[in-house]
Amino acid sequence: MERTYVKSYFIVLIFPIFFVSCFDSFLPYQSLKWSLGWEYRFLTQEELVHFSPGIEDLSLEYQTYTIPYVSLEKSSSKYLSARIRFRDSMGYEEPALLLHGLVTFFDAYCGEVKLQSQFFYSTMEKDSANPKLNITYNRSFVPILSFPKECLGNYVYIVFFSEGILPIGFSEPPLLGDPTEHQKAIANRSQSFASLGFFFLVLGLFSFYLFERRKKKQLLAFTWFSSISGIHFLSQSGFFGLFYYDSILPSFIIFIFTLFLIPISCLYFFEQLVGSGRWNVIRMLWQFHVLFSIVILALAFTETIPMSLAIITFVWLCLPTLVVQIIVAWGQVSAKKPKAILLVIGASALFILNAHDILSSLGILDSVPRSSHWGFFIFVVCLTLYGENLFRNSEVKYATLQKEIITAARIQSAILPPSPPHWDQMDISVYYQPSHEVGGDFYDFQALGGKKYGILIADVVGHGLGASIIASLSKFAFFKAYKDWGNPSFLLTAMNEDLVKKSFGRFTTATYFYIDLESRKFMVSSAGHPSFFHWKAQSKELVEIKPKGKPLGILSGLTYGEEEYSFGPGDQFLFYTDGLTEEENADRLEYGDKRLARSFLETITKQSLDPMANILENFHYFTGLSGAPHDDITIIHLHLKE
């Protein structure tokens, strides 16, 4: 049964979070909206060096600070002065202004009193062409401006540095309140972002561990999505001070790149989760986001357009994307997918809380933006719970499949001879190694009476469970045609007719070897199987025999030819499947027929007591194979005693 309490908890929690987010009466401070009383003007480098509040008080160049539209203007100057008349302490005994978000300013003044500096500038370096400022980061900087009583009635000025960084106040307005409450707000904000960052990174590490075990694309997509999200939130907490010193720029660059990567990774994961074949719109969205991000960031970092414009465009693009995700999530609910309501809850929370913060930043909604990261948290948790349900079901199916594969392996081992036969005047050794738990190779030995014997070696195309099933059918077809065991061509023809009806186009190659010890002759018929080797002891000659024939199970009505050869005492034969000769080494070189022939000759020359061991030693030395091969391998060695 579905655990409905999970759904109920999220439905109950999302409304209080949204309610608290939209009403500032719950906050211990008040926001000073950029649209209410703030003014701005851009400064030249010379004006920055000689900046004086007394002179600025008389300036008529200041304009109404209409955030974010001022950020859309590409100014030749990289410095900006923002001011507001401080008329009311709003009941605070020690009023202070908290500047949170991406704050990068040189100085803050209240009247003629300098309140604080985030960046210092020293004397200018005189270059013949380009005068520059020596800019140094203030390591003791805390973004809280405490106002002395003398500030009341005067202008508060913030002179900030906007090179590569958003102008102050783009996303979050300053907050007026008690300094102690501001310290708590900074600590809570840093802890929230750091906690979320670590939470997402841990999720990413765990999903990567699962991916290494199961190799599922959904797990890899979630690893990417969760890890990028974790880095994004940690960048906003400064990675616990790693990038807070000397410069804020590294944190900003990481923040921007991960900001643009998050929707791409999220949409890709969403596509993998709900099914790429059906929801092609999700695939098109993340591919479009990739193209958009490359173009817009290239324009922004080359200063063709302001970074502010890039982010505003990005924000307005993301909102319709979130709406599409909600629609897709409802589609999963309509399809009655288990726990699909979690997708709806997560996508809706992300949309609502992000929309709240965006509208607050634009001044459309009278609230303080501070909820988007919690929307993101709810979204990731919902995706995780939904994915966990899918992966858990997948694990159950995987465990069931593993049991079935073990059963199939036992059945297959039952259709293979338990050991090579002990026939008079013959020494037979066999090596068999499937590439998976079950394989598509099979072989059989039959004593036909009167010193006549039959040996079958076959290879079903492919490997794994499907190949093993066809191998079983082929073995049954072999036994069904038992009357033709003394006639190789008739045998393969009968097997082909049987397999055409059952193997559904999956073909099998085979060689049937019929040997008569009395007449000292053997006959062979092949159905597209690799050649085999015959060592003639009397002439000391190695012959490669390549009988022709089409594979079994493809076309009905085929007939197979047979070839007859003589043999002598002491002769040896080597039969094999193509998994042996097609195995590659680290340089992608195949083992091949020629190397196998040399190995066989070396084994005969050494008069090895264990020929199979010697052949395998040479094979492993060349290929470096230590685990399972890429294809099933079967080798049969036959030595006729003198």
Tab-separated table of C-alpha atoms in Angstrom, residues 208-633:
chain	number	residue	atom	x	y	z
A	208	PHE	CA	26.752	7.669	-7.283
A	209	TYR	CA	27.448	4.653	-5.071
A	210	LEU	CA	24.149	3.144	-6.230
A	211	PHE	CA	25.012	3.996	-9.840
A	212	GLU	CA	28.308	2.106	-9.540
A	213	ARG	CA	26.320	-0.936	-8.408
A	214	ARG	CA	23.429	-0.775	-10.868
A	215	LYS	CA	24.660	1.440	-13.751
A	216	LYS	CA	21.261	3.108	-14.133
A	217	LYS	CA	21.122	6.430	-15.998
A	218	GLN	CA	18.569	7.799	-13.531
A	219	LEU	CA	21.065	7.423	-10.685
A	220	LEU	CA	23.822	9.148	-12.654
A	221	ALA	CA	21.440	11.990	-13.572
A	222	PHE	CA	20.456	12.409	-9.923
A	223	THR	CA	24.131	12.375	-8.894
A	224	TRP	CA	24.815	15.239	-11.276
A	225	PHE	CA	21.720	17.175	-10.239
A	226	SER	CA	22.263	16.725	-6.487
A	227	SER	CA	26.008	17.475	-6.590
A	228	ILE	CA	25.555	20.679	-8.613
A	229	SER	CA	22.815	21.791	-6.239
A	230	GLY	CA	25.057	21.106	-3.241
A	231	ILE	CA	27.925	23.146	-4.697
A	232	HIS	CA	25.491	25.945	-5.537
A	233	PHE	CA	24.215	26.270	-1.966
A	234	LEU	CA	27.684	25.932	-0.456
A	235	SER	CA	28.902	28.759	-2.687
A	236	GLN	CA	26.302	31.007	-1.069
A	237	SER	CA	27.703	30.192	2.356
A	238	GLY	CA	31.210	30.924	1.076
A	239	PHE	CA	32.270	27.290	1.537
A	240	PHE	CA	32.725	28.152	5.241
A	241	GLY	CA	35.087	31.032	4.530
A	242	LEU	CA	37.177	29.393	1.828
A	243	PHE	CA	36.320	32.121	-0.674
A	244	TYR	CA	35.283	34.887	1.712
A	245	TYR	CA	38.820	36.156	2.049
A	246	ASP	CA	40.645	38.303	-0.488
A	247	SER	CA	37.814	38.122	-3.030
A	248	ILE	CA	34.153	37.283	-3.378
A	249	LEU	CA	34.551	36.664	-7.119
A	250	PRO	CA	35.259	32.871	-6.982
A	251	SER	CA	32.069	32.267	-5.011
A	252	PHE	CA	30.159	34.391	-7.492
A	253	ILE	CA	31.490	32.511	-10.533
A	254	ILE	CA	30.654	29.148	-8.944
A	255	PHE	CA	27.230	30.501	-7.977
A	256	ILE	CA	26.494	31.654	-11.538
A	257	PHE	CA	27.653	28.496	-13.311
A	258	THR	CA	25.836	26.157	-10.909
A	259	LEU	CA	22.743	28.380	-11.110
A	260	PHE	CA	22.593	27.807	-14.869
A	261	LEU	CA	23.467	24.112	-14.567
A	262	ILE	CA	20.782	23.287	-11.992
A	263	PRO	CA	17.748	23.450	-14.356
A	264	ILE	CA	19.663	21.481	-17.014
A	265	SER	CA	20.546	18.686	-14.605
A	266	CYS	CA	17.096	18.822	-13.016
A	267	LEU	CA	15.284	18.518	-16.349
A	268	TYR	CA	17.592	15.704	-17.457
A	269	PHE	CA	16.898	13.813	-14.245
A	270	PHE	CA	13.176	14.506	-14.642
A	271	GLU	CA	13.337	13.109	-18.183
A	272	GLN	CA	15.123	9.946	-17.006
A	273	LEU	CA	12.631	9.581	-14.156
A	274	VAL	CA	9.357	9.904	-16.053
A	275	GLY	CA	10.471	8.265	-19.306
A	276	SER	CA	12.323	9.953	-22.155
A	277	GLY	CA	10.357	8.201	-24.883
A	278	ARG	CA	7.033	9.652	-23.795
A	279	TRP	CA	7.885	13.119	-22.512
A	280	ASN	CA	10.059	14.478	-25.321
A	281	VAL	CA	9.140	18.032	-24.262
A	282	ILE	CA	11.350	17.599	-21.165
A	283	ARG	CA	14.282	16.536	-23.332
A	284	MET	CA	13.762	19.531	-25.615
A	285	LEU	CA	13.647	21.851	-22.599
A	286	TRP	CA	16.969	20.755	-21.103
A	287	GLN	CA	18.637	20.813	-24.510
A	288	PHE	CA	17.337	24.336	-25.034
A	289	HIS	CA	18.629	25.321	-21.572
A	290	VAL	CA	22.091	24.051	-22.545
A	291	LEU	CA	22.145	26.199	-25.680
A	292	PHE	CA	20.691	29.203	-23.873
A	293	SER	CA	23.188	28.966	-21.002
A	294	ILE	CA	26.196	28.761	-23.332
A	295	VAL	CA	25.082	31.797	-25.328
A	296	ILE	CA	23.911	34.000	-22.446
A	297	LEU	CA	26.923	33.328	-20.204
A	298	ALA	CA	29.335	33.905	-23.073
A	299	LEU	CA	27.685	37.289	-23.698
A	300	ALA	CA	27.693	38.153	-19.985
A	301	PHE	CA	31.309	37.210	-19.227
A	302	THR	CA	32.558	39.022	-22.337
A	303	GLU	CA	30.567	42.052	-21.061
A	304	THR	CA	28.495	42.203	-24.245
A	305	ILE	CA	25.454	42.317	-21.982
A	306	PRO	CA	25.247	42.974	-18.213
A	307	MET	CA	25.275	39.941	-15.927
A	308	SER	CA	22.022	41.284	-14.485
A	309	LEU	CA	20.292	40.937	-17.845
A	310	ALA	CA	21.582	37.380	-18.191
A	311	ILE	CA	20.165	36.377	-14.808
A	312	ILE	CA	16.829	38.143	-15.304
A	313	THR	CA	16.409	36.340	-18.637
A	314	PHE	CA	17.356	33.094	-16.942
A	315	VAL	CA	14.789	33.647	-14.165
A	316	TRP	CA	11.926	34.340	-16.555
A	317	LEU	CA	12.879	31.292	-18.614
A	318	CYS	CA	12.894	29.031	-15.550
A	319	LEU	CA	9.366	29.893	-14.438
A	320	PRO	CA	7.648	28.435	-17.559
A	321	THR	CA	9.943	25.421	-17.234
A	322	LEU	CA	8.653	24.835	-13.710
A	323	VAL	CA	5.081	25.077	-14.989
A	324	VAL	CA	5.866	22.406	-17.615
A	325	GLN	CA	7.315	20.203	-14.867
A	326	ILE	CA	4.095	20.548	-12.871
A	327	ILE	CA	2.044	19.582	-15.960
A	328	VAL	CA	4.285	16.557	-16.579
A	329	ALA	CA	3.986	15.589	-12.912
A	330	TRP	CA	0.182	15.710	-13.154
A	331	GLY	CA	0.502	13.513	-16.228
A	332	GLN	CA	2.238	10.924	-14.062
A	333	VAL	CA	-0.599	11.181	-11.532
A	334	SER	CA	-3.173	10.719	-14.330
A	335	ALA	CA	-1.235	7.656	-15.487
A	336	LYS	CA	-1.621	6.320	-11.917
A	337	LYS	CA	2.090	5.979	-11.355
A	338	PRO	CA	2.892	5.049	-7.723
A	339	LYS	CA	3.550	8.114	-5.539
A	340	ALA	CA	3.454	10.462	-8.554
A	341	ILE	CA	1.738	13.016	-6.302
A	342	LEU	CA	5.211	13.621	-4.796
A	343	LEU	CA	6.339	15.024	-8.152
A	344	VAL	CA	3.384	17.415	-8.148
A	345	ILE	CA	4.084	18.545	-4.580
A	346	GLY	CA	7.794	19.064	-5.225
A	347	ALA	CA	7.392	20.896	-8.540
A	348	SER	CA	4.584	23.062	-7.126
A	349	ALA	CA	6.591	24.006	-4.011
A	350	LEU	CA	9.576	24.948	-6.160
A	351	PHE	CA	7.416	27.075	-8.460
A	352	ILE	CA	5.429	28.831	-5.713
A	353	LEU	CA	8.362	29.691	-3.435
A	354	ASN	CA	10.631	30.748	-6.304
A	355	ALA	CA	7.851	32.873	-7.791
A	356	HIS	CA	7.420	34.449	-4.341
A	357	ASP	CA	11.081	35.447	-4.159
A	358	ILE	CA	11.202	36.706	-7.745
A	359	LEU	CA	8.086	38.836	-7.331
A	360	SER	CA	9.465	40.144	-4.024
A	361	SER	CA	12.750	41.094	-5.681
A	362	LEU	CA	10.909	42.984	-8.406
A	363	GLY	CA	8.864	44.841	-5.803
A	364	ILE	CA	5.598	43.395	-7.141
A	365	LEU	CA	5.025	41.448	-3.931
A	366	ASP	CA	5.415	43.315	-0.641
A	367	SER	CA	7.562	40.690	1.066
A	368	VAL	CA	11.176	39.754	1.755
A	369	PRO	CA	12.618	37.130	-0.622
A	370	ARG	CA	13.894	34.240	1.474
A	371	SER	CA	11.956	31.101	0.501
A	372	SER	CA	13.335	29.764	-2.790
A	373	HIS	CA	15.960	27.526	-1.178
A	374	TRP	CA	13.297	25.821	0.927
A	375	GLY	CA	11.219	25.281	-2.192
A	376	PHE	CA	14.261	23.703	-3.715
A	377	PHE	CA	14.727	21.524	-0.635
A	378	ILE	CA	11.113	20.287	-0.800
A	379	PHE	CA	11.517	19.633	-4.529
A	380	VAL	CA	14.669	17.537	-4.083
A	381	VAL	CA	13.193	15.594	-1.161
A	382	CYS	CA	10.077	14.804	-3.205
A	383	LEU	CA	12.168	13.730	-6.188
A	384	THR	CA	14.286	11.583	-3.879
A	385	LEU	CA	11.254	9.884	-2.341
A	386	TYR	CA	9.682	9.325	-5.749
A	387	GLY	CA	12.947	8.011	-7.169
A	388	GLU	CA	13.477	5.827	-4.096
A	389	ASN	CA	10.137	4.166	-4.778
A	390	LEU	CA	11.122	3.461	-8.385
A	391	PHE	CA	14.600	2.267	-7.479
A	392	ARG	CA	13.266	0.098	-4.642
A	393	ASN	CA	10.831	-1.567	-7.043
A	394	SER	CA	13.704	-1.918	-9.481
A	395	GLU	CA	15.819	-3.580	-6.795
A	396	VAL	CA	13.006	-6.049	-6.070
A	397	LYS	CA	12.703	-6.843	-9.765
A	398	TYR	CA	16.486	-7.096	-10.019
A	399	ALA	CA	16.629	-9.560	-7.115
A	400	THR	CA	13.836	-11.625	-8.713
A	401	LEU	CA	15.671	-11.571	-12.028
A	402	GLN	CA	18.890	-12.681	-10.329
A	403	LYS	CA	17.054	-15.686	-8.863
A	404	GLU	CA	15.679	-16.518	-12.301
A	405	ILE	CA	19.164	-16.218	-13.808
A	406	ILE	CA	20.542	-18.593	-11.159
A	407	THR	CA	17.766	-21.031	-12.025
A	408	ALA	CA	18.559	-20.632	-15.727
A	409	ALA	CA	22.245	-21.230	-15.006
A	410	ARG	CA	21.378	-24.481	-13.214
A	411	ILE	CA	19.168	-25.564	-16.106
A	412	GLN	CA	21.891	-24.749	-18.603
A	413	SER	CA	24.530	-26.609	-16.621
A	414	ALA	CA	22.153	-29.565	-16.682
A	415	ILE	CA	22.052	-29.607	-20.512
A	416	LEU	CA	25.876	-29.530	-20.731
A	417	PRO	CA	27.879	-32.707	-20.184
A	418	PRO	CA	29.038	-32.785	-16.542
A	419	SER	CA	32.527	-33.878	-17.665
A	420	PRO	CA	34.293	-34.955	-20.899
A	421	PRO	CA	33.603	-38.583	-21.831
A	422	HIS	CA	36.215	-41.310	-21.411
A	423	TRP	CA	36.219	-43.016	-24.804
A	424	ASP	CA	38.675	-45.691	-25.912
A	425	GLN	CA	41.632	-44.415	-27.917
A	426	MET	CA	40.690	-40.737	-27.190
A	427	ASP	CA	41.687	-38.078	-24.679
A	428	ILE	CA	39.119	-35.237	-24.518
A	429	SER	CA	39.384	-32.004	-22.517
A	430	VAL	CA	36.866	-29.145	-22.418
A	431	TYR	CA	36.981	-25.523	-21.269
A	432	TYR	CA	33.747	-23.531	-20.940
A	433	GLN	CA	33.372	-19.960	-19.592
A	434	PRO	CA	30.231	-17.857	-20.181
A	435	SER	CA	30.496	-14.065	-20.255
A	436	HIS	CA	27.510	-13.792	-17.892
A	437	GLU	CA	25.906	-16.066	-15.341
A	438	VAL	CA	24.451	-17.968	-18.287
A	439	GLY	CA	25.794	-18.253	-21.802
A	440	GLY	CA	24.890	-19.077	-25.387
A	441	ASP	CA	27.560	-21.708	-26.079
A	442	PHE	CA	26.820	-25.414	-25.761
A	443	TYR	CA	28.379	-28.705	-26.765
A	444	ASP	CA	27.646	-32.395	-26.571
A	445	PHE	CA	29.313	-35.787	-27.013
A	446	GLN	CA	27.550	-38.906	-28.257
A	447	ALA	CA	28.867	-42.493	-28.498
A	448	LEU	CA	27.027	-44.035	-31.466
A	449	GLY	CA	28.302	-47.624	-31.201
A	450	GLY	CA	30.767	-49.525	-33.380
A	451	LYS	CA	33.589	-47.107	-32.520
A	452	LYS	CA	31.643	-44.221	-34.033
A	453	TYR	CA	31.244	-40.937	-32.146
A	454	GLY	CA	29.628	-37.525	-32.614
A	455	ILE	CA	30.747	-34.169	-31.199
A	456	LEU	CA	28.612	-31.001	-31.446
A	457	ILE	CA	29.868	-27.474	-30.659
A	458	ALA	CA	27.499	-24.495	-31.112
A	459	ASP	CA	27.258	-20.786	-30.373
A	460	VAL	CA	24.060	-18.725	-30.183
A	461	VAL	CA	24.493	-15.112	-31.322
A	462	GLY	CA	24.771	-12.751	-28.334
A	463	HIS	CA	25.082	-13.776	-24.727
A	464	GLY	CA	23.175	-13.678	-21.480
A	465	LEU	CA	19.740	-15.009	-20.589
A	466	GLY	CA	18.236	-14.748	-24.086
A	467	ALA	CA	21.153	-16.612	-25.677
A	468	SER	CA	20.975	-19.331	-22.999
A	469	ILE	CA	17.276	-19.931	-23.789
A	470	ILE	CA	18.028	-20.344	-27.507
A	471	ALA	CA	20.965	-22.598	-26.560
A	472	SER	CA	18.545	-24.828	-24.641
A	473	LEU	CA	16.182	-24.917	-27.635
A	474	SER	CA	19.119	-25.803	-29.890
A	475	LYS	CA	20.156	-28.605	-27.573
A	476	PHE	CA	16.578	-29.969	-27.622
A	477	ALA	CA	16.577	-29.735	-31.427
A	478	PHE	CA	19.837	-31.737	-31.412
A	479	PHE	CA	18.276	-34.511	-29.326
A	480	LYS	CA	15.072	-34.384	-31.339
A	481	ALA	CA	17.101	-35.266	-34.462
A	482	TYR	CA	18.902	-38.157	-32.773
A	483	LYS	CA	18.229	-40.453	-35.754
A	484	ASP	CA	20.567	-38.254	-37.846
A	485	TRP	CA	23.531	-38.281	-35.439
A	486	GLY	CA	25.343	-40.554	-37.867
A	487	ASN	CA	24.781	-38.143	-40.781
A	488	PRO	CA	26.125	-34.602	-40.105
A	489	SER	CA	24.399	-32.839	-43.025
A	490	PHE	CA	20.971	-34.360	-42.271
A	491	LEU	CA	21.411	-33.497	-38.583
A	492	LEU	CA	22.038	-29.771	-39.167
A	493	THR	CA	19.221	-29.574	-41.704
A	494	ALA	CA	16.766	-31.050	-39.179
A	495	MET	CA	18.003	-28.740	-36.407
A	496	ASN	CA	17.609	-25.714	-38.684
A	497	GLU	CA	13.995	-26.549	-39.528
A	498	ASP	CA	13.193	-26.894	-35.828
A	499	LEU	CA	14.933	-23.666	-34.794
A	500	VAL	CA	13.435	-21.525	-37.564
A	501	LYS	CA	10.066	-21.989	-35.847
A	502	LYS	CA	11.318	-21.232	-32.325
A	503	SER	CA	14.295	-18.872	-32.268
A	504	PHE	CA	12.537	-15.822	-33.818
A	505	GLY	CA	15.454	-14.905	-36.043
A	506	ARG	CA	18.170	-15.346	-33.420
A	507	PHE	CA	20.644	-17.579	-35.189
A	508	THR	CA	23.033	-20.271	-33.993
A	509	THR	CA	26.349	-21.337	-35.503
A	510	ALA	CA	27.343	-24.984	-35.102
A	511	THR	CA	29.816	-27.666	-36.181
A	512	TYR	CA	29.053	-31.374	-35.988
A	513	PHE	CA	32.071	-33.696	-36.020
A	514	TYR	CA	31.451	-37.397	-36.794
A	515	ILE	CA	34.434	-39.727	-36.337
A	516	ASP	CA	34.772	-43.426	-37.235
A	517	LEU	CA	37.772	-45.068	-35.532
A	518	GLU	CA	37.476	-48.245	-37.601
A	519	SER	CA	37.668	-46.583	-41.014
A	520	ARG	CA	39.953	-43.833	-39.657
A	521	LYS	CA	37.796	-41.185	-41.306
A	522	PHE	CA	35.791	-38.257	-39.983
A	523	MET	CA	33.011	-36.209	-41.512
A	524	VAL	CA	32.186	-32.641	-40.594
A	525	SER	CA	29.260	-30.334	-41.351
A	526	SER	CA	29.136	-26.674	-40.364
A	527	ALA	CA	26.439	-24.015	-39.951
A	528	GLY	CA	28.514	-20.826	-40.128
A	529	HIS	CA	30.771	-21.863	-37.242
A	530	PRO	CA	34.470	-20.892	-37.032
A	531	SER	CA	37.078	-23.237	-38.479
A	532	PHE	CA	38.830	-25.886	-36.416
A	533	PHE	CA	42.397	-27.232	-36.375
A	534	HIS	CA	43.613	-30.749	-37.260
A	535	TRP	CA	47.176	-31.744	-36.297
A	536	LYS	CA	48.484	-34.610	-38.412
A	537	ALA	CA	51.016	-36.519	-36.326
A	538	GLN	CA	52.508	-38.460	-39.223
A	539	SER	CA	53.328	-35.429	-41.425
A	540	LYS	CA	53.782	-32.991	-38.516
A	541	GLU	CA	51.339	-30.634	-40.233
A	542	LEU	CA	48.666	-28.322	-38.796
A	543	VAL	CA	45.619	-27.974	-41.054
A	544	GLU	CA	42.834	-25.408	-40.589
A	545	ILE	CA	39.544	-26.862	-41.812
A	546	LYS	CA	36.877	-24.330	-42.838
A	547	PRO	CA	33.614	-26.059	-43.776
A	548	LYS	CA	30.926	-23.728	-45.138
A	549	GLY	CA	27.258	-23.367	-44.249
A	550	LYS	CA	24.633	-20.833	-43.154
A	551	PRO	CA	23.733	-20.405	-39.460
A	552	LEU	CA	20.781	-22.279	-37.992
A	553	GLY	CA	17.419	-20.663	-37.299
A	554	ILE	CA	17.319	-17.984	-40.033
A	555	LEU	CA	15.935	-19.492	-43.254
A	556	SER	CA	13.766	-22.543	-43.748
A	557	GLY	CA	14.591	-25.146	-46.392
A	558	LEU	CA	18.374	-24.914	-46.119
A	559	THR	CA	20.513	-27.974	-46.774
A	560	TYR	CA	23.979	-28.487	-45.368
A	561	GLY	CA	26.920	-30.184	-46.977
A	562	GLU	CA	29.485	-32.391	-45.312
A	563	GLU	CA	33.182	-32.963	-45.864
A	564	GLU	CA	35.108	-36.190	-45.288
A	565	TYR	CA	38.739	-36.437	-44.164
A	566	SER	CA	41.075	-39.180	-42.995
A	567	PHE	CA	43.136	-39.184	-39.823
A	568	GLY	CA	45.919	-41.202	-38.288
A	569	PRO	CA	47.059	-42.316	-34.855
A	570	GLY	CA	48.337	-39.509	-32.649
A	571	ASP	CA	46.321	-36.829	-34.485
A	572	GLN	CA	44.833	-33.940	-32.480
A	573	PHE	CA	41.835	-31.657	-33.042
A	574	LEU	CA	40.963	-28.241	-31.555
A	575	PHE	CA	37.380	-26.926	-31.740
A	576	TYR	CA	36.350	-23.517	-30.332
A	577	THR	CA	33.751	-20.746	-30.422
A	578	ASP	CA	34.516	-17.222	-31.626
A	579	GLY	CA	34.577	-15.814	-28.081
A	580	LEU	CA	38.117	-17.196	-27.862
A	581	THR	CA	39.579	-15.621	-30.999
A	582	GLU	CA	37.658	-12.321	-30.761
A	583	GLU	CA	38.749	-11.446	-27.204
A	584	GLU	CA	40.887	-8.274	-27.231
A	585	ASN	CA	43.854	-7.083	-25.201
A	586	ALA	CA	44.377	-3.600	-23.745
A	587	ASP	CA	45.468	-2.289	-27.181
A	588	ARG	CA	42.219	-3.521	-28.781
A	589	LEU	CA	44.015	-6.300	-30.679
A	590	GLU	CA	42.118	-9.555	-31.119
A	591	TYR	CA	43.652	-12.840	-30.073
A	592	GLY	CA	42.814	-14.225	-33.523
A	593	ASP	CA	43.074	-17.556	-35.338
A	594	LYS	CA	46.784	-17.230	-36.102
A	595	ARG	CA	47.794	-16.770	-32.466
A	596	LEU	CA	45.569	-19.680	-31.507
A	597	ALA	CA	47.243	-21.846	-34.176
A	598	ARG	CA	50.717	-20.919	-32.868
A	599	SER	CA	49.616	-21.691	-29.327
A	600	PHE	CA	48.266	-25.085	-30.442
A	601	LEU	CA	51.534	-25.895	-32.224
A	602	GLU	CA	53.540	-24.854	-29.157
A	603	THR	CA	51.401	-27.119	-26.977
A	604	ILE	CA	51.967	-30.072	-29.314
A	605	THR	CA	55.712	-29.386	-29.536
A	606	LYS	CA	56.029	-29.292	-25.744
A	607	GLN	CA	54.046	-32.535	-25.516
A	608	SER	CA	52.221	-30.922	-22.621
A	609	LEU	CA	50.478	-33.245	-20.174
A	610	ASP	CA	47.667	-30.679	-19.923
A	611	PRO	CA	47.210	-29.179	-23.398
A	612	MET	CA	44.159	-27.110	-22.393
A	613	ALA	CA	46.070	-25.421	-19.564
A	614	ASN	CA	48.870	-24.465	-21.953
A	615	ILE	CA	46.453	-23.018	-24.524
A	616	LEU	CA	44.660	-20.985	-21.849
A	617	GLU	CA	47.948	-19.734	-20.402
A	618	ASN	CA	48.955	-18.280	-23.787
A	619	PHE	CA	45.479	-16.824	-24.255
A	620	HIS	CA	45.460	-15.047	-20.886
A	621	TYR	CA	49.025	-13.825	-21.332
A	622	PHE	CA	48.072	-12.033	-24.560
A	623	THR	CA	44.654	-10.696	-23.574
A	624	GLY	CA	45.347	-9.967	-19.879
A	625	LEU	CA	41.846	-11.280	-19.160
A	626	SER	CA	41.261	-11.615	-15.414
A	627	GLY	CA	37.462	-11.620	-15.139
A	628	ALA	CA	34.622	-12.674	-17.389
A	629	PRO	CA	35.273	-12.542	-21.166
A	630	HIS	CA	33.303	-10.279	-23.498
A	631	ASP	CA	31.728	-13.316	-25.176
A	632	ASP	CA	31.184	-16.931	-24.186
A	633	ILE	CA	34.210	-19.178	-24.702
